[in-house]
């Protein structure tokens, strides 16, 4: 089903999970160290990366940052922490999904299929460039320009802008954005949206007090529209 790279230092888990995912139809390669994993991502271009955070050579969060510098491969993180703050930090750092230890091979397989399904839906449903005033968003190349000027966005900043662009002129609630961009179908993460919205506004050359594209509707949400 997918070319999967597993970064896991525990020999027993690496062998068992690799065997189970292979039996489920995936093509699995595995490494035990973070540096080897980053090199494998750049070299082999896997379709999904499974990343354990407890690695011997590098902190898993640093590995995630290094991977994000060279690839947009979907990343599923295995973590022992399930508190909201820890999960939000992982998703903000570029993870696409997560599993809480201990987990089963069947659960990981389901997560892989879900990530690939979401990716396929995005690629099929977002092939057209979006233009709002002087703002241009290309979902295929993940490029953004304002009045012809390229704007460098992080992965989550781009995903947030793209989520708003799907419904131009409509107010989108922060809860909807948390579910769509961060994969968090619960409340309590408004601050995450606010912080990324602030960063995004700065890069688009506007402020909350003088918005051009990103308009906040108090108590409701945010909409993408041209300030006239």
Coordinates of N, CA and C in Angstrom, one line a residue:
X1 N 0.8 -1.2 0.0 CA 0.0 0.0 0.0 C 0.8 1.3 0.0
X2 N 1.9 1.3 0.8 CA 2.8 2.5 0.9 C 4.2 2.1 1.2
X3 N 5.1 3.0 0.7 CA 6.5 2.8 1.1 C 6.7 3.5 2.5
X4 N 7.0 2.8 3.5 CA 7.0 3.2 4.8 C 8.5 3.2 5.4
X5 N 8.9 4.3 6.0 CA 10.2 4.3 6.7 C 9.9 4.3 8.2
X6 N 10.5 3.4 8.9 CA 10.4 3.3 10.4 C 11.7 3.7 11.1
X7 N 11.6 4.7 11.9 CA 12.8 5.1 12.7 C 12.5 4.7 14.2
X8 N 13.1 3.6 14.6 CA 12.8 3.0 15.9 C 14.1 2.3 16.4
X9 N 14.6 2.7 17.6 CA 15.8 2.1 18.1 C 15.6 0.8 18.8
X10 N 14.4 0.4 19.2 CA 14.2 -0.8 19.9 C 14.1 -2.0 18.9
X11 N 15.1 -2.9 19.0 CA 15.2 -3.9 18.0 C 13.9 -4.8 17.9
X12 N 13.3 -5.1 19.0 CA 12.1 -6.0 19.0 C 10.9 -5.3 18.4
X13 N 10.7 -4.0 18.8 CA 9.6 -3.3 18.2 C 9.8 -3.0 16.7
X14 N 11.1 -2.7 16.3 CA 11.4 -2.4 14.9 C 11.1 -3.7 14.1
X15 N 11.5 -4.8 14.5 CA 11.4 -6.1 13.7 C 9.9 -6.5 13.7
X16 N 9.2 -6.4 14.9 CA 7.8 -6.9 15.0 C 6.9 -6.0 14.2
X17 N 7.1 -4.6 14.3 CA 6.2 -3.7 13.6 C 6.5 -3.8 12.1
X18 N 7.8 -3.9 11.7 CA 8.1 -4.0 10.3 C 7.5 -5.2 9.7
X19 N 7.5 -6.3 10.4 CA 7.0 -7.6 9.9 C 5.5 -7.5 9.7
X20 N 4.8 -6.9 10.7 CA 3.3 -6.7 10.7 C 2.9 -5.8 9.6
X21 N 3.6 -4.7 9.4 CA 3.2 -3.8 8.4 C 3.5 -4.3 7.0
X22 N 4.6 -5.1 6.8 CA 4.8 -5.8 5.6 C 3.7 -6.8 5.2
X23 N 3.3 -7.5 6.3 CA 2.2 -8.4 6.1 C 0.9 -7.7 5.6
X24 N 0.7 -6.4 6.1 CA -0.4 -5.7 5.7 C -0.3 -5.1 4.3
X25 N 0.8 -5.3 3.6 CA 1.0 -4.9 2.3 C 1.9 -3.7 2.0
X26 N 2.5 -3.1 3.1 CA 3.4 -2.0 3.0 C 4.8 -2.5 2.6
X27 N 5.6 -1.6 2.0 CA 7.0 -1.9 1.8 C 7.7 -1.1 2.8
X28 N 8.3 -1.8 3.8 CA 8.9 -1.2 5.0 C 10.4 -1.2 5.0
X29 N 11.0 -0.1 5.2 CA 12.5 0.0 5.5 C 12.6 0.6 6.9
X30 N 13.6 0.2 7.6 CA 13.7 0.6 9.0 C 15.2 1.0 9.4
X31 N 15.3 2.0 10.2 CA 16.7 2.3 10.8 C 16.5 2.6 12.3
X32 N 17.6 2.5 13.0 CA 17.6 2.6 14.4 C 18.0 4.0 15.0
X33 N 18.5 4.8 14.1 CA 19.0 6.1 14.6 C 18.4 7.3 13.8
X34 N 18.3 8.4 14.5 CA 17.7 9.6 13.9 C 18.4 10.1 12.7
X35 N 19.8 10.2 12.8 CA 20.6 10.7 11.6 C 20.4 9.8 10.4
X36 N 20.4 8.5 10.6 CA 20.2 7.6 9.5 C 18.8 7.8 8.9
X37 N 17.8 8.1 9.8 CA 16.5 8.3 9.3 C 16.3 9.5 8.4
X38 N 16.9 10.6 8.8 CA 16.9 11.8 8.0 C 17.5 11.6 6.7
X39 N 18.7 10.9 6.7 CA 19.4 10.6 5.4 C 18.5 9.7 4.5
X40 N 17.8 8.8 5.1 CA 16.9 7.9 4.3 C 15.7 8.6 3.8
X41 N 15.2 9.6 4.5 CA 14.1 10.4 4.0 C 14.5 11.1 2.7
X42 N 15.7 11.8 2.8 CA 16.2 12.5 1.7 C 16.5 11.6 0.5
X43 N 17.1 10.5 0.8 CA 17.5 9.6 -0.3 C 16.4 8.7 -0.9
X44 N 15.6 8.2 -0.1 CA 14.6 7.2 -0.5 C 13.2 7.7 -0.8
X45 N 12.9 8.9 -0.2 CA 11.6 9.6 -0.4 C 10.4 8.6 -0.1
X46 N 10.3 8.2 1.2 CA 9.2 7.3 1.5 C 7.9 8.1 1.5
X47 N 6.8 7.3 1.4 CA 5.5 7.9 1.4 C 4.9 8.2 2.8
X48 N 5.4 7.5 3.8 CA 5.0 7.7 5.2 C 6.2 7.5 6.0
X49 N 6.4 8.3 7.1 CA 7.5 8.2 8.1 C 6.9 7.9 9.4
X50 N 7.3 6.8 10.1 CA 6.9 6.5 11.4 C 8.1 6.8 12.3
X51 N 7.9 7.7 13.3 CA 9.0 8.3 14.0 C 8.8 8.0 15.5
X52 N 9.7 7.3 16.1 CA 9.7 7.2 17.6 C 10.5 8.3 18.2
X53 N 10.1 8.9 19.2 CA 10.7 10.1 19.8 C 12.0 9.8 20.6
X54 N 12.0 8.6 21.2 CA 13.1 8.2 22.1 C 14.2 7.5 21.3
X55 N 15.1 8.3 20.7 CA 16.2 7.7 19.9 C 17.5 7.9 20.6
X56 N 18.5 7.1 20.2 CA 19.8 7.1 21.0 C 20.7 8.3 20.6
X57 N 20.6 8.8 19.4 CA 21.5 9.8 18.9 C 21.0 11.2 18.9
X58 N 19.7 11.3 18.6 CA 19.1 12.6 18.5 C 17.7 12.6 19.2
X59 N 17.3 13.8 19.7 CA 15.9 13.9 20.2 C 15.0 13.8 19.0
X60 N 13.9 13.0 19.2 CA 12.9 12.8 18.1 C 12.4 14.1 17.6
X61 N 12.2 15.1 18.4 CA 11.6 16.4 17.9 C 12.6 17.1 17.0
X62 N 13.9 16.9 17.3 CA 14.9 17.5 16.4 C 14.9 16.7 15.1
X63 N 14.7 15.4 15.1 CA 14.7 14.6 13.9 C 13.5 15.1 13.1
X64 N 12.3 15.4 13.7 CA 11.2 15.9 13.0 C 11.5 17.2 12.3
X65 N 12.1 18.1 13.1 CA 12.5 19.4 12.5 C 13.4 19.2 11.3
X66 N 14.4 18.3 11.4 CA 15.3 18.1 10.3 C 14.6 17.5 9.1
X67 N 13.7 16.6 9.3 CA 12.9 16.0 8.2 C 12.1 17.0 7.5
X68 N 11.5 17.9 8.3 CA 10.6 18.9 7.7 C 11.4 19.9 6.9
X69 N 12.7 20.0 7.2 CA 13.6 20.9 6.4 C 13.8 20.4 5.0
X70 N 13.6 19.1 4.8 CA 14.0 18.5 3.5 C 12.8 17.7 2.8
X71 N 11.7 17.6 3.5 CA 10.6 16.8 3.0 C 9.2 17.1 3.6
X72 N 8.2 16.9 2.8 CA 6.8 17.1 3.3 C 6.2 15.7 3.5
X73 N 7.0 14.7 3.6 CA 6.5 13.3 3.9 C 5.5 13.3 5.1
X74 N 4.4 12.7 5.0 CA 3.5 12.5 6.2 C 4.3 11.8 7.3
X75 N 4.2 12.4 8.5 CA 4.9 11.8 9.7 C 4.0 11.4 10.8
X76 N 4.0 10.2 11.2 CA 3.3 9.7 12.3 C 4.2 9.5 13.5
X77 N 4.0 10.2 14.6 CA 4.9 10.1 15.7 C 4.4 9.2 16.8
X78 N 5.3 8.4 17.3 CA 5.0 7.5 18.5 C 5.5 8.2 19.7
X79 N 4.6 8.4 20.7 CA 4.9 9.1 21.9 C 4.3 8.5 23.1
X80 N 4.9 8.6 24.3 CA 4.4 8.1 25.5 C 3.5 9.1 26.2
X81 N 3.5 10.4 25.7 CA 2.8 11.5 26.4 C 1.5 11.8 25.6
X82 N 0.4 11.8 26.4 CA -0.9 12.0 25.7 C -1.6 13.3 26.2
X83 N -0.9 14.2 26.9 CA -1.5 15.4 27.3 C -1.7 16.4 26.1
X84 N -2.7 17.2 26.2 CA -3.0 18.1 25.1 C -1.8 19.0 24.7
X85 N -1.1 19.5 25.6 CA 0.0 20.4 25.3 C 1.1 19.7 24.5
X86 N 1.4 18.5 24.9 CA 2.5 17.8 24.2 C 2.1 17.4 22.8
X87 N 0.8 17.0 22.7 CA 0.3 16.6 21.3 C 0.3 17.9 20.4
X88 N -0.2 19.0 20.9 CA -0.2 20.2 20.1 C 1.2 20.6 19.7
X89 N 2.2 20.5 20.6 CA 3.5 20.9 20.2 C 4.1 20.0 19.1
X90 N 3.8 18.7 19.2 CA 4.2 17.8 18.1 C 3.5 18.1 16.8
X91 N 2.3 18.4 16.8 CA 1.6 18.7 15.5 C 2.0 20.1 15.0
X92 N 2.3 21.0 15.9 CA 2.8 22.3 15.5 C 4.2 22.1 14.8
X93 N 5.0 21.2 15.3 CA 6.3 21.0 14.8 C 6.4 20.3 13.5
X94 N 5.2 19.8 13.0 CA 5.2 19.2 11.7 C 4.7 17.8 11.6
X95 N 4.3 17.2 12.7 CA 3.8 15.8 12.7 C 2.4 15.9 12.1
X96 N 2.0 14.8 11.3 CA 0.7 14.8 10.7 C -0.3 14.0 11.6
X97 N 0.2 13.1 12.4 CA -0.6 12.3 13.3 C 0.3 11.7 14.4
X98 N -0.3 11.0 15.3 CA 0.5 10.5 16.4 C -0.2 9.2 17.0
X99 N 0.5 8.3 17.6 CA 0.0 7.2 18.4 C 0.6 7.2 19.8
X100 N -0.2 6.8 20.7 CA 0.3 6.8 22.1 C 0.8 5.4 22.4
X101 N 1.9 5.3 23.0 CA 2.5 4.0 23.4 C 1.7 3.5 24.7
X102 N 1.5 2.2 24.8 CA 1.8 1.1 23.7 C 0.7 1.1 22.7
X103 N 1.1 0.7 21.5 CA 0.1 0.7 20.4 C 0.3 -0.6 19.7
X104 N -0.8 -1.0 18.9 CA -0.7 -2.3 18.2 C -0.3 -2.0 16.7
X105 N 0.1 -3.0 16.0 CA 0.4 -2.9 14.6 C -0.8 -2.5 13.8
X106 N -2.0 -3.1 14.2 CA -3.2 -2.8 13.5 C -3.6 -1.3 13.6
X107 N -3.3 -0.7 14.8 CA -3.6 0.7 15.0 C -2.7 1.5 14.1
X108 N -1.4 1.2 14.1 CA -0.5 1.9 13.2 C -0.9 1.8 11.8
X109 N -1.2 0.6 11.3 CA -1.7 0.4 9.9 C -2.9 1.3 9.6
X110 N -3.8 1.4 10.6 CA -5.0 2.3 10.4 C -4.6 3.7 10.3
X111 N -3.6 4.1 11.1 CA -3.2 5.5 11.0 C -2.5 5.8 9.7
X112 N -1.7 4.9 9.2 CA -1.1 5.0 7.9 C -2.1 5.2 6.8
X113 N -3.1 4.4 6.8 CA -4.1 4.4 5.8 C -4.9 5.7 5.9
X114 N -5.2 6.2 7.1 CA -5.9 7.5 7.3 C -5.1 8.7 6.8
X115 N -3.8 8.7 7.1 CA -3.0 9.8 6.6 C -2.9 9.8 5.1
X116 N -2.7 8.6 4.5 CA -2.7 8.5 3.0 C -4.0 8.9 2.4
X117 N -5.1 8.6 3.1 CA -6.4 8.9 2.5 C -6.6 10.4 2.6
X118 N -6.2 11.1 3.7 CA -6.4 12.5 3.7 C -5.5 13.2 2.7
X119 N -4.3 12.7 2.5 CA -3.4 13.2 1.5 C -3.9 13.1 0.1
X120 N -4.5 11.9 -0.2 CA -5.1 11.7 -1.5 C -6.3 12.6 -1.8
X121 N -7.1 12.8 -0.7 CA -8.3 13.7 -0.9 C -7.8 15.2 -1.1
X122 N -6.8 15.6 -0.4 CA -6.2 16.9 -0.7 C -5.7 17.1 -2.1
X123 N -5.0 16.1 -2.6 CA -4.4 16.2 -3.9 C -5.5 16.2 -5.0
X124 N -6.5 15.5 -4.8 CA -7.6 15.4 -5.8 C -8.5 16.6 -5.7
X125 N -8.7 17.1 -4.5 CA -9.7 18.2 -4.4 C -9.1 19.6 -4.4
X126 N -7.8 19.7 -4.5 CA -7.1 21.0 -4.4 C -6.1 21.2 -5.5
X127 N -6.5 21.1 -6.7 CA -5.6 21.2 -7.9 C -5.6 22.5 -8.5
X128 N -6.5 23.4 -8.1 CA -6.6 24.7 -8.7 C -6.0 25.8 -7.8
X129 N -5.3 26.7 -8.4 CA -4.8 27.9 -7.7 C -5.9 28.8 -7.2
X130 N -5.7 29.3 -5.9 CA -6.7 30.2 -5.3 C -6.1 31.6 -5.4
X131 N -7.0 32.5 -5.8 CA -6.6 33.9 -5.9 C -7.6 34.8 -5.2
X132 N -7.1 35.5 -4.2 CA -8.0 36.5 -3.5 C -7.3 37.8 -3.4
X133 N -7.8 38.7 -4.2 CA -7.1 40.0 -4.3 C -5.7 39.8 -4.9
X134 N -4.7 40.3 -4.2 CA -3.4 40.1 -4.6 C -2.7 38.9 -4.0
X135 N -3.5 38.0 -3.3 CA -3.0 36.8 -2.7 C -3.2 35.6 -3.7
X136 N -2.1 34.9 -3.9 CA -2.2 33.7 -4.8 C -1.7 32.5 -4.0
X137 N -2.5 31.4 -4.0 CA -2.1 30.2 -3.3 C -2.1 29.0 -4.2
X138 N -1.0 28.4 -4.4 CA -0.9 27.2 -5.3 C -0.8 25.9 -4.4
X139 N -1.9 25.2 -4.3 CA -1.8 24.0 -3.4 C -0.8 22.9 -3.9
X140 N -0.6 22.8 -5.2 CA 0.2 21.8 -5.8 C 1.7 22.0 -5.4
X141 N 2.1 23.2 -5.6 CA 3.5 23.6 -5.3 C 3.7 24.1 -3.9
X142 N 2.6 24.3 -3.2 CA 2.6 24.9 -1.8 C 3.4 26.3 -1.8
X143 N 3.1 27.1 -2.9 CA 3.7 28.4 -3.0 C 2.6 29.5 -2.8
X144 N 3.0 30.5 -2.2 CA 2.2 31.7 -1.9 C 2.9 33.0 -2.3
X145 N 2.1 33.8 -3.0 CA 2.6 35.2 -3.4 C 1.6 36.2 -3.0
X146 N 2.1 37.4 -2.6 CA 1.3 38.6 -2.4 C 1.7 39.7 -3.3
X147 N 0.8 40.1 -4.2 CA 1.2 41.1 -5.2 C 2.4 40.7 -6.0
X148 N 2.5 39.4 -6.3 CA 3.7 38.9 -7.0 C 4.9 38.6 -6.2
X149 N 4.9 38.9 -4.9 CA 6.0 38.7 -4.1 C 5.9 37.4 -3.4
X150 N 7.0 36.5 -3.5 CA 6.9 35.2 -2.8 C 6.9 35.3 -1.3
X151 N 6.1 34.5 -0.7 CA 5.9 34.5 0.8 C 6.3 33.1 1.3
X152 N 7.4 33.1 2.2 CA 7.8 31.8 2.7 C 7.0 31.5 4.0
X153 N 6.3 30.4 3.9 CA 5.5 30.0 5.0 C 5.9 28.6 5.6
X154 N 5.8 28.4 6.9 CA 6.0 27.1 7.4 C 4.9 26.2 7.0
X155 N 5.1 24.9 7.2 CA 4.1 23.9 6.8 C 2.7 24.2 7.4
X156 N 2.7 24.5 8.8 CA 1.4 24.7 9.4 C 0.8 26.1 9.0
X157 N 1.6 27.1 8.8 CA 1.1 28.4 8.3 C 0.4 28.2 6.9
X158 N 1.1 27.4 6.1 CA 0.5 27.2 4.7 C -0.8 26.4 4.9
X159 N -0.8 25.4 5.7 CA -2.0 24.6 5.9 C -3.2 25.4 6.5
X160 N -2.9 26.3 7.4 CA -3.9 27.2 7.9 C -4.5 28.1 6.8
X161 N -3.6 28.7 6.0 CA -4.1 29.6 5.0 C -4.9 28.8 4.0
X162 N -4.4 27.6 3.6 CA -5.1 26.8 2.7 C -6.5 26.4 3.2
X163 N -6.6 26.1 4.5 CA -7.9 25.7 5.1 C -8.9 26.9 4.9
X164 N -8.4 28.1 5.2 CA -9.3 29.3 5.1 C -9.6 29.5 3.6
X165 N -8.7 29.2 2.7 CA -9.0 29.5 1.3 C -10.0 28.6 0.7
X166 N -10.3 27.4 1.3 CA -11.3 26.5 0.8 C -12.7 27.1 1.0
X167 N -12.8 28.1 1.9 CA -14.1 28.7 2.1 C -13.9 30.2 2.1
X168 N -13.5 30.8 0.9 CA -13.3 32.3 0.9 C -14.5 33.1 1.2
X169 N -14.4 34.0 2.1 CA -15.5 34.9 2.5 C -16.3 34.3 3.6
X170 N -16.1 33.0 4.0 CA -16.9 32.4 5.0 C -16.1 32.4 6.3
X171 N -16.8 32.6 7.4 CA -16.1 32.6 8.7 C -15.9 31.1 9.2
X172 N -14.7 30.8 9.5 CA -14.3 29.4 9.9 C -14.0 29.5 11.4
X173 N -14.6 28.6 12.2 CA -14.3 28.6 13.6 C -12.9 28.1 13.9
X174 N -12.4 28.5 15.1 CA -11.1 28.0 15.5 C -11.2 26.5 15.8
X175 N -12.3 26.0 16.2 CA -12.5 24.5 16.4 C -12.3 23.8 15.1
X176 N -13.0 24.3 14.1 CA -12.9 23.7 12.7 C -11.4 23.7 12.3
X177 N -10.7 24.8 12.5 CA -9.3 24.9 12.1 C -8.4 23.9 12.9
X178 N -8.7 23.8 14.1 CA -7.9 22.8 15.0 C -8.1 21.4 14.4
X179 N -9.3 21.1 14.0 CA -9.6 19.7 13.5 C -9.0 19.5 12.2
X180 N -9.1 20.5 11.3 CA -8.6 20.4 9.9 C -7.1 20.5 9.8
X181 N -6.5 21.5 10.5 CA -5.1 21.7 10.3 C -4.2 20.9 11.2
X182 N -4.7 20.8 12.5 CA -3.9 20.2 13.5 C -4.4 18.8 13.9
X183 N -5.5 18.4 13.3 CA -6.1 17.1 13.6 C -6.5 16.9 15.1
X184 N -7.0 18.0 15.7 CA -7.4 18.0 17.1 C -8.9 18.3 17.1
X185 N -9.7 17.3 17.2 CA -11.2 17.5 17.2 C -11.7 17.9 18.6
X186 N -11.0 18.6 19.4 CA -11.5 19.1 20.7 C -11.1 20.5 20.9
X187 N -11.7 21.2 21.9 CA -11.4 22.6 22.1 C -10.2 22.7 23.0
X188 N -9.9 24.0 23.4 CA -8.8 24.2 24.3 C -7.5 24.6 23.6
X189 N -7.5 24.6 22.3 CA -6.3 24.9 21.6 C -6.4 26.2 20.8
X190 N -7.3 27.1 21.2 CA -7.4 28.4 20.5 C -6.1 29.2 20.4
X191 N -5.3 29.1 21.5 CA -4.1 29.8 21.5 C -3.2 29.4 20.3
X192 N -3.2 28.1 20.0 CA -2.4 27.6 18.9 C -2.8 28.3 17.6
X193 N -4.1 28.4 17.4 CA -4.6 29.0 16.1 C -4.2 30.5 16.2
X194 N -4.4 31.2 17.3 CA -4.1 32.6 17.4 C -2.6 32.9 17.1
X195 N -1.7 32.1 17.7 CA -0.3 32.3 17.4 C 0.1 32.1 16.0
X196 N -0.4 31.0 15.4 CA -0.1 30.8 13.9 C -0.7 31.9 13.1
X197 N -1.9 32.3 13.4 CA -2.6 33.4 12.7 C -1.8 34.7 12.8
X198 N -1.2 35.0 13.9 CA -0.3 36.2 14.1 C 0.9 36.1 13.2
X199 N 1.5 34.9 13.2 CA 2.7 34.7 12.3 C 2.3 34.9 10.9
X200 N 1.2 34.3 10.5 CA 0.8 34.3 9.1 C 0.5 35.8 8.7
X201 N -0.2 36.5 9.5 CA -0.5 37.9 9.2 C 0.7 38.7 8.9
X202 N 1.7 38.5 9.8 CA 3.0 39.2 9.7 C 3.6 39.0 8.3
X203 N 3.6 37.7 7.9 CA 4.2 37.4 6.6 C 3.4 37.9 5.4
X204 N 2.1 38.0 5.6 CA 1.3 38.5 4.5 C 1.3 40.1 4.5
X205 N 2.0 40.7 5.5 CA 2.1 42.1 5.5 C 0.9 42.9 6.0
X206 N 0.2 42.2 7.0 CA -1.0 42.9 7.6 C -0.9 42.7 9.1
X207 N -1.9 43.3 9.8 CA -2.0 43.2 11.3 C -3.5 42.9 11.6
X208 N -3.7 42.5 12.8 CA -5.1 42.2 13.3 C -5.9 43.5 13.2
X209 N -5.2 44.6 13.5 CA -5.9 45.9 13.6 C -6.2 46.4 12.1
X210 N -5.4 46.1 11.2 CA -5.5 46.5 9.8 C -5.4 45.3 8.9
X211 N -6.4 44.4 8.9 CA -6.3 43.2 8.1 C -6.6 43.5 6.6
X212 N -5.9 42.8 5.8 CA -6.1 42.8 4.3 C -6.8 41.5 3.9
X213 N -6.3 40.4 4.4 CA -6.9 39.1 3.9 C -7.6 38.4 5.1
X214 N -6.9 38.4 6.3 CA -7.4 37.5 7.4 C -8.2 38.3 8.4
X215 N -9.5 38.2 8.4 CA -10.3 39.0 9.2 C -10.9 38.1 10.4
X216 N -10.7 38.6 11.6 CA -11.2 37.9 12.8 C -12.6 38.4 13.1
X217 N -13.5 37.5 13.3 CA -14.9 37.8 13.8 C -15.0 37.4 15.2
X218 N -15.1 38.4 16.1 CA -15.0 38.1 17.5 C -16.1 37.0 18.0
X219 N -15.6 36.0 18.6 CA -16.5 35.0 19.2 C -16.9 34.0 18.1
X220 N -16.5 34.2 16.9 CA -17.0 33.2 15.8 C -15.8 32.5 15.1
X221 N -14.9 33.3 14.6 CA -13.7 32.7 13.9 C -13.0 33.6 13.0
X222 N -12.5 33.1 11.9 CA -11.7 33.9 10.9 C -12.2 33.6 9.5
X223 N -12.1 34.6 8.7 CA -12.4 34.5 7.3 C -11.3 35.1 6.4
X224 N -11.2 34.5 5.2 CA -10.3 35.0 4.2 C -11.0 35.8 3.3
X225 N -10.7 37.1 3.2 CA -11.4 38.1 2.3 C -10.5 39.2 2.1
X226 N -10.8 40.0 1.1 CA -10.0 41.2 0.8 C -10.6 42.4 1.5
X227 N -9.8 43.1 2.2 CA -10.2 44.3 2.9 C -10.4 45.4 1.9
X228 N -11.6 45.9 1.8 CA -11.9 46.9 0.8 C -12.1 48.2 1.6

